[in-house]
């Protein structure tokens, strides 16, 4: 497993797959790796001859300085996990100074869908996400890049960027990996206290309950959302940021849900200072 910290080393090492005509798969991460990340990596190694994983905590996507400072970091553990897998070809671990030299100022404008859902409370978040993904795609030129369904808004916005900027990389969305009690795995889960950890699965339970109501015939989003809200708020200390049922094509709220069409039930909520997101994606 090659480890590169400098963009120059990365370019040099990427000559290996280019010369041998190997397909390059890419998994961008912010580290503090868990089974969710590892499942993306497994899919990537299965589908490609050369797998690149990046670990970079992108300062430009944090709208909250404290969140950035406390974001879990453990490169030694992450590299150990990746090494153990035995089939990862290259890990790119750049520094903020290399990714954002002082003179850098151009950023990607993520368009209107970036202001919905997570974008409402995280100003500038998707501008930062698209800028770093754009830079990494330019540096690595992957044939295929792998992302998790947990961050579906991120996936939709990256897909839009790839389309609008005529980029050649194919995108793959992989399923959300969960703890046994349903909680979506996240690097931020380590911040939950033990009582918060006990309450955390309520968010996904509410989404499942809402999905069940729709499958049973409920068509009013408002009624489904009300039921989900009650479930999340009852006996927990969650503060809900949003609980929405949206159309994946434009992320607009759906007032009527029709299971013959795609929809996403999406939620973001805070337990103490930890923000959790989750969703159920319905594709008929
Ligand atoms: P992050 O390190 O949080 O920026 O995530 C890196 C990639 O892993 C993103 O594409 C995420 O959507 C994905 N990811 C994070 N958590 C999970 C999960 N529980 N299951 C599947 N993919 C995930």
Tab-separated table of C-alpha atoms and ligand atoms in Angstrom:
chain	number	residue	atom	x	y	z
A	1	UNK	CA	0.000	0.000	0.000
A	2	UNK	CA	1.569	3.263	-1.178
A	3	UNK	CA	1.053	6.249	1.116
A	4	UNK	CA	1.349	9.706	-0.473
A	5	UNK	CA	1.209	13.006	1.333
A	6	UNK	CA	2.310	15.360	-1.418
A	7	UNK	CA	0.368	15.907	-4.660
A	8	UNK	CA	3.638	15.478	-6.603
A	9	UNK	CA	4.164	11.981	-5.141
A	10	UNK	CA	0.543	11.144	-5.919
A	11	UNK	CA	0.917	12.114	-9.586
A	12	UNK	CA	4.061	10.023	-9.831
A	13	UNK	CA	2.453	6.943	-8.273
A	14	UNK	CA	-0.653	7.272	-10.453
A	15	UNK	CA	1.548	6.583	-13.452
A	16	UNK	CA	1.432	2.903	-12.385
A	17	UNK	CA	-2.272	2.366	-13.209
A	18	UNK	CA	-2.029	4.712	-16.219
A	19	UNK	CA	0.866	2.761	-17.769
A	20	UNK	CA	-0.786	-0.599	-17.088
A	21	UNK	CA	-4.214	0.611	-18.211
A	22	UNK	CA	-5.785	-0.353	-14.854
A	23	UNK	CA	-9.223	0.920	-13.849
A	24	UNK	CA	-8.913	3.358	-10.944
A	25	UNK	CA	-11.545	3.367	-8.202
A	26	UNK	CA	-11.580	6.138	-5.606
A	27	UNK	CA	-13.075	6.434	-2.098
A	28	UNK	CA	-12.794	9.913	-0.550
A	29	UNK	CA	-13.065	10.017	3.267
A	30	UNK	CA	-12.366	12.269	6.219
A	31	UNK	CA	-10.852	9.396	8.190
A	32	UNK	CA	-11.864	7.982	11.602
A	33	UNK	CA	-12.776	4.982	9.485
A	34	UNK	CA	-15.633	2.631	10.355
A	35	UNK	CA	-17.486	-0.235	8.664
A	36	UNK	CA	-19.399	2.244	6.477
A	37	UNK	CA	-16.171	3.494	4.902
A	38	UNK	CA	-14.799	-0.045	4.670
A	39	UNK	CA	-17.876	-1.238	2.777
A	40	UNK	CA	-17.316	1.467	0.133
A	41	UNK	CA	-13.692	0.388	-0.086
A	42	UNK	CA	-14.714	-3.280	-0.466
A	43	UNK	CA	-17.036	-2.409	-3.349
A	44	UNK	CA	-14.296	-0.307	-4.902
A	45	UNK	CA	-11.647	-3.034	-4.692
A	46	UNK	CA	-14.094	-5.574	-6.157
A	47	UNK	CA	-14.912	-3.369	-9.125
A	48	UNK	CA	-11.477	-1.906	-9.933
A	49	UNK	CA	-7.866	-2.957	-10.506
A	50	UNK	CA	-6.403	-0.022	-8.586
A	51	UNK	CA	-8.008	1.473	-5.448
A	52	UNK	CA	-7.212	4.926	-4.098
A	53	UNK	CA	-8.504	6.055	-0.686
A	54	UNK	CA	-8.081	9.646	0.482
A	55	UNK	CA	-8.143	10.807	4.080
A	56	UNK	CA	-8.554	14.549	4.408
A	57	UNK	CA	-10.578	16.540	6.922
A	58	UNK	CA	-11.661	19.310	4.607
A	59	UNK	CA	-11.693	22.589	6.556
A	60	UNK	CA	-13.778	24.328	3.854
A	61	UNK	CA	-16.828	22.155	4.479
A	62	UNK	CA	-17.099	22.936	8.191
A	63	UNK	CA	-19.343	25.861	9.006
A	64	UNK	CA	-18.598	25.432	12.711
A	65	UNK	CA	-15.028	25.871	13.936
A	66	UNK	CA	-15.643	23.717	17.040
A	67	UNK	CA	-16.966	20.841	14.905
A	68	UNK	CA	-13.797	21.031	12.786
A	69	UNK	CA	-11.495	21.118	15.809
A	70	UNK	CA	-13.195	18.193	17.557
A	71	UNK	CA	-13.705	16.033	14.436
A	72	UNK	CA	-12.153	12.623	15.303
A	73	UNK	CA	-8.657	12.126	13.884
A	74	UNK	CA	-6.513	8.997	14.064
A	75	UNK	CA	-4.361	8.500	10.985
A	76	UNK	CA	-2.279	5.723	12.570
A	77	UNK	CA	-5.371	3.618	13.319
A	78	UNK	CA	-6.885	4.359	9.885
A	79	UNK	CA	-3.697	3.366	8.070
A	80	UNK	CA	-3.554	0.163	10.144
A	81	UNK	CA	-7.124	-0.727	9.116
A	82	UNK	CA	-6.415	-0.017	5.453
A	83	UNK	CA	-3.159	-1.974	5.547
A	84	UNK	CA	-4.981	-4.932	7.125
A	85	UNK	CA	-7.382	-5.059	4.162
A	86	UNK	CA	-4.405	-5.955	2.006
A	87	UNK	CA	-5.921	-4.854	-1.297
A	88	UNK	CA	-5.717	-1.060	-1.225
A	89	UNK	CA	-3.162	0.312	-3.652
A	90	UNK	CA	-2.757	3.917	-2.616
A	91	UNK	CA	-3.734	6.178	0.287
A	92	UNK	CA	-3.602	9.938	-0.229
A	93	UNK	CA	-3.212	11.957	2.973
A	94	UNK	CA	-2.707	15.565	1.925
A	95	UNK	CA	-2.241	18.565	4.233
A	96	UNK	CA	-4.626	21.573	4.213
A	97	UNK	CA	-1.706	23.721	3.001
A	98	UNK	CA	-1.238	21.516	-0.062
A	99	UNK	CA	-4.950	21.359	-0.838
A	100	UNK	CA	-5.576	25.058	-0.211
A	101	UNK	CA	-2.442	27.115	-0.852
A	102	UNK	CA	-2.812	30.709	0.332
A	103	UNK	CA	-3.432	32.074	-3.152
A	104	UNK	CA	-6.293	29.619	-3.886
A	105	UNK	CA	-9.666	31.334	-4.117
A	106	UNK	CA	-11.851	29.637	-6.731
A	107	UNK	CA	-14.601	27.440	-5.309
A	108	UNK	CA	-17.433	25.420	-6.844
A	109	UNK	CA	-20.876	27.030	-6.734
A	110	UNK	CA	-23.117	24.079	-5.839
A	111	UNK	CA	-26.407	25.571	-7.128
A	112	UNK	CA	-29.870	25.728	-5.591
A	113	UNK	CA	-30.124	22.203	-4.168
A	114	UNK	CA	-27.246	23.053	-1.804
A	115	UNK	CA	-29.511	25.424	0.124
A	116	UNK	CA	-32.059	22.758	1.018
A	117	UNK	CA	-32.046	20.179	3.847
A	118	UNK	CA	-28.515	20.102	5.375
A	119	UNK	CA	-27.645	23.288	3.472
A	120	UNK	CA	-30.228	25.264	5.456
A	121	UNK	CA	-28.299	25.029	8.706
A	122	UNK	CA	-24.806	24.400	7.279
A	123	UNK	CA	-24.048	27.514	5.239
A	124	UNK	CA	-21.242	26.928	2.746
A	125	UNK	CA	-20.981	23.212	3.568
A	126	UNK	CA	-21.679	21.881	0.066
A	127	UNK	CA	-19.553	24.582	-1.556
A	128	UNK	CA	-16.679	23.133	0.455
A	129	UNK	CA	-17.641	19.525	-0.326
A	130	UNK	CA	-17.905	20.074	-4.083
A	131	UNK	CA	-14.671	22.061	-4.161
A	132	UNK	CA	-12.653	19.312	-2.475
A	133	UNK	CA	-14.280	16.521	-4.512
A	134	UNK	CA	-13.599	18.482	-7.689
A	135	UNK	CA	-9.942	18.949	-6.706
A	136	UNK	CA	-9.524	15.274	-5.767
A	137	UNK	CA	-11.167	14.124	-9.014
A	138	UNK	CA	-8.801	16.407	-10.976
A	139	UNK	CA	-5.782	15.038	-9.127
A	140	UNK	CA	-6.726	11.345	-9.252
A	141	UNK	CA	-8.869	11.103	-12.428
A	142	UNK	CA	-10.727	8.067	-11.113
A	143	UNK	CA	-12.823	5.960	-13.447
A	144	UNK	CA	-15.339	5.418	-10.641
A	145	UNK	CA	-15.820	7.071	-7.232
A	146	UNK	CA	-17.763	5.591	-4.328
A	147	UNK	CA	-20.032	7.445	-1.874
A	148	UNK	CA	-22.435	6.441	0.899
A	149	UNK	CA	-26.223	6.773	0.742
A	150	UNK	CA	-26.205	8.227	4.267
A	151	UNK	CA	-25.000	11.489	2.711
A	152	UNK	CA	-27.489	11.352	-0.159
A	153	UNK	CA	-27.663	15.153	-0.606
A	154	UNK	CA	-23.899	15.190	-1.033
A	155	UNK	CA	-24.211	12.404	-3.615
A	156	UNK	CA	-26.939	14.219	-5.547
A	157	UNK	CA	-24.911	17.455	-5.614
A	158	UNK	CA	-21.719	15.660	-6.696
A	159	UNK	CA	-23.703	13.926	-9.473
A	160	UNK	CA	-24.963	17.335	-10.607
A	161	UNK	CA	-21.401	18.725	-10.610
A	162	UNK	CA	-20.116	15.746	-12.619
A	163	UNK	CA	-22.897	16.233	-15.150
A	164	UNK	CA	-22.725	20.032	-15.368
A	165	UNK	CA	-18.897	20.096	-15.557
A	166	UNK	CA	-18.726	17.233	-18.118
A	167	UNK	CA	-16.552	15.159	-15.807
A	168	UNK	CA	-15.789	11.581	-16.840
A	169	UNK	CA	-15.786	9.902	-13.428
A	170	UNK	CA	-18.691	7.497	-12.835
A	171	UNK	CA	-20.346	7.679	-9.421
A	172	UNK	CA	-21.618	4.819	-7.315
A	173	UNK	CA	-23.873	5.240	-4.276
A	174	UNK	CA	-23.435	2.423	-1.733
A	175	UNK	CA	-25.914	1.465	1.022
A	176	UNK	CA	-25.756	2.892	4.538
A	177	UNK	CA	-24.082	0.544	7.004
A	178	UNK	CA	-25.712	0.455	10.434
A	179	UNK	CA	-25.030	-0.684	13.963
A	180	UNK	CA	-27.121	-3.658	15.119
A	181	UNK	CA	-29.727	-1.342	16.635
A	182	UNK	CA	-30.143	0.581	13.354
A	183	UNK	CA	-28.005	3.638	14.092
A	184	UNK	CA	-26.205	4.700	10.911
A	185	UNK	CA	-22.458	4.422	11.408
A	186	UNK	CA	-20.716	7.781	11.509
A	187	UNK	CA	-17.323	9.030	12.605
A	188	UNK	CA	-19.183	11.502	14.832
A	189	UNK	CA	-20.926	8.719	16.832
A	190	UNK	CA	-17.879	8.524	19.131
A	191	UNK	CA	-18.944	11.904	20.524
A	192	UNK	CA	-22.243	10.474	21.867
A	193	UNK	CA	-22.418	9.966	25.627
A	194	UNK	CA	-23.719	6.554	26.711
A	195	UNK	CA	-27.239	7.902	27.352
A	196	UNK	CA	-27.208	9.710	23.984
A	197	UNK	CA	-26.006	6.511	22.309
A	198	UNK	CA	-29.033	4.723	23.831
A	199	UNK	CA	-31.382	7.359	22.392
A	200	UNK	CA	-29.681	7.671	18.986
A	201	UNK	CA	-31.464	4.735	17.213
A	202	UNK	CA	-34.810	6.581	17.618
A	203	UNK	CA	-33.991	8.648	14.546
A	204	UNK	CA	-33.830	5.670	12.196
A	205	UNK	CA	-36.784	4.019	13.969
A	206	UNK	CA	-38.842	7.127	13.161
A	207	UNK	CA	-37.816	6.982	9.496
A	208	UNK	CA	-38.741	3.309	9.336
A	209	UNK	CA	-42.075	4.028	10.987
A	210	UNK	CA	-42.777	6.801	8.464
A	211	UNK	CA	-41.838	4.505	5.584
A	212	UNK	CA	-44.137	1.812	6.976
A	213	UNK	CA	-47.045	4.313	7.168
A	214	UNK	CA	-46.528	5.204	3.506
A	215	UNK	CA	-46.384	1.549	2.517
A	216	UNK	CA	-49.649	0.993	4.414
A	217	UNK	CA	-51.300	3.698	2.293
A	218	UNK	CA	-50.768	7.052	4.005
A	219	UNK	CA	-50.269	9.724	1.331
A	220	UNK	CA	-50.063	12.940	3.340
A	221	UNK	CA	-46.425	13.893	4.052
A	222	UNK	CA	-47.584	16.190	6.821
A	223	UNK	CA	-49.258	13.363	8.737
A	224	UNK	CA	-46.304	11.015	8.244
A	225	UNK	CA	-43.865	13.713	9.374
A	226	UNK	CA	-45.980	14.514	12.448
A	227	UNK	CA	-45.884	10.848	13.508
A	228	UNK	CA	-42.125	10.644	12.951
A	229	UNK	CA	-41.569	13.868	14.932
A	230	UNK	CA	-43.537	12.497	17.851
A	231	UNK	CA	-41.502	9.305	17.810
A	232	UNK	CA	-38.153	11.126	17.751
A	233	UNK	CA	-39.079	13.674	20.393
A	234	UNK	CA	-40.797	11.256	22.804
A	235	UNK	CA	-38.379	10.109	25.495
A	236	UNK	CA	-35.269	11.496	23.805
A	237	UNK	CA	-33.279	14.712	23.908
A	238	UNK	CA	-33.075	15.097	20.122
A	239	UNK	CA	-33.367	18.574	18.645
A	240	UNK	CA	-34.666	18.184	15.123
A	241	UNK	CA	-33.043	20.191	12.378
A	242	UNK	CA	-35.330	18.805	9.659
A	243	UNK	CA	-37.536	15.812	9.009
A	244	UNK	CA	-38.659	15.907	5.378
A	245	UNK	CA	-40.037	13.822	2.560
A	246	UNK	CA	-38.492	15.047	-0.675
A	247	UNK	CA	-38.286	14.361	-4.371
A	248	UNK	CA	-34.747	13.110	-5.196
A	249	UNK	CA	-34.852	14.967	-8.543
A	250	UNK	CA	-34.896	18.458	-7.002
A	251	UNK	CA	-34.962	17.916	-3.208
A	252	UNK	CA	-38.309	19.785	-3.060
A	253	UNK	CA	-40.717	18.781	-0.297
A	254	UNK	CA	-43.465	16.457	-1.446
A	255	UNK	CA	-46.870	17.255	-0.004
A	256	UNK	CA	-48.293	13.959	-1.297
A	257	UNK	CA	-46.211	10.781	-1.282
A	258	UNK	CA	-46.804	8.265	-4.037
A	259	UNK	CA	-44.813	5.013	-3.742
A	260	UNK	CA	-45.015	4.648	-7.524
A	261	UNK	CA	-42.485	7.507	-7.657
A	262	UNK	CA	-39.104	7.859	-5.946
A	263	UNK	CA	-38.932	9.741	-2.657
A	264	UNK	CA	-36.521	10.187	0.230
A	265	UNK	CA	-37.451	10.431	3.892
A	266	UNK	CA	-34.573	12.436	5.348
A	267	UNK	CA	-33.677	13.652	8.800
A	268	UNK	CA	-31.018	15.634	10.608
A	269	UNK	CA	-31.121	16.071	14.362
A	270	UNK	CA	-28.781	16.899	17.212
A	271	UNK	CA	-28.222	14.929	20.379
A	272	UNK	CA	-26.309	17.314	22.594
A	273	UNK	CA	-23.604	18.696	20.327
A	274	UNK	CA	-23.598	15.714	17.952
A	275	UNK	CA	-25.464	16.164	14.678
A	276	UNK	CA	-26.805	12.956	13.145
A	277	UNK	CA	-28.273	12.473	9.683
A	278	UNK	CA	-30.119	9.558	8.183
A	279	UNK	CA	-32.562	8.708	5.412
A	280	UNK	CA	-34.585	6.071	3.641
A	281	UNK	CA	-34.382	6.176	-0.131
A	282	UNK	CA	-37.406	4.781	-1.984
A	283	UNK	CA	-36.897	3.778	-5.596
A	284	UNK	CA	-39.910	1.897	-7.048
B	1	LIG	P1	-16.882	10.900	5.659
B	1	LIG	O1	-15.568	10.343	6.104
B	1	LIG	O2	-17.904	11.000	6.759
B	1	LIG	O3	-16.753	12.167	4.845
B	1	LIG	O4	-17.499	9.823	4.665
B	1	LIG	C1	-16.789	9.351	3.556
B	1	LIG	C2	-17.723	8.520	2.713
B	1	LIG	O5	-18.219	7.431	3.502
B	1	LIG	C3	-18.951	9.321	2.228
B	1	LIG	O6	-19.237	8.935	0.899
B	1	LIG	C4	-20.030	8.871	3.173
B	1	LIG	O7	-21.334	8.947	2.613
B	1	LIG	C5	-19.640	7.413	3.414
B	1	LIG	N1	-20.235	6.912	4.658
B	1	LIG	C6	-20.198	7.500	5.887
B	1	LIG	N2	-20.915	6.767	6.770
B	1	LIG	C7	-21.404	5.702	6.096
B	1	LIG	C8	-22.223	4.587	6.447
B	1	LIG	N3	-22.690	4.411	7.677
B	1	LIG	N4	-22.517	3.674	5.495
B	1	LIG	C9	-22.062	3.837	4.213
B	1	LIG	N5	-21.288	4.872	3.821
B	1	LIG	C10	-20.962	5.789	4.735
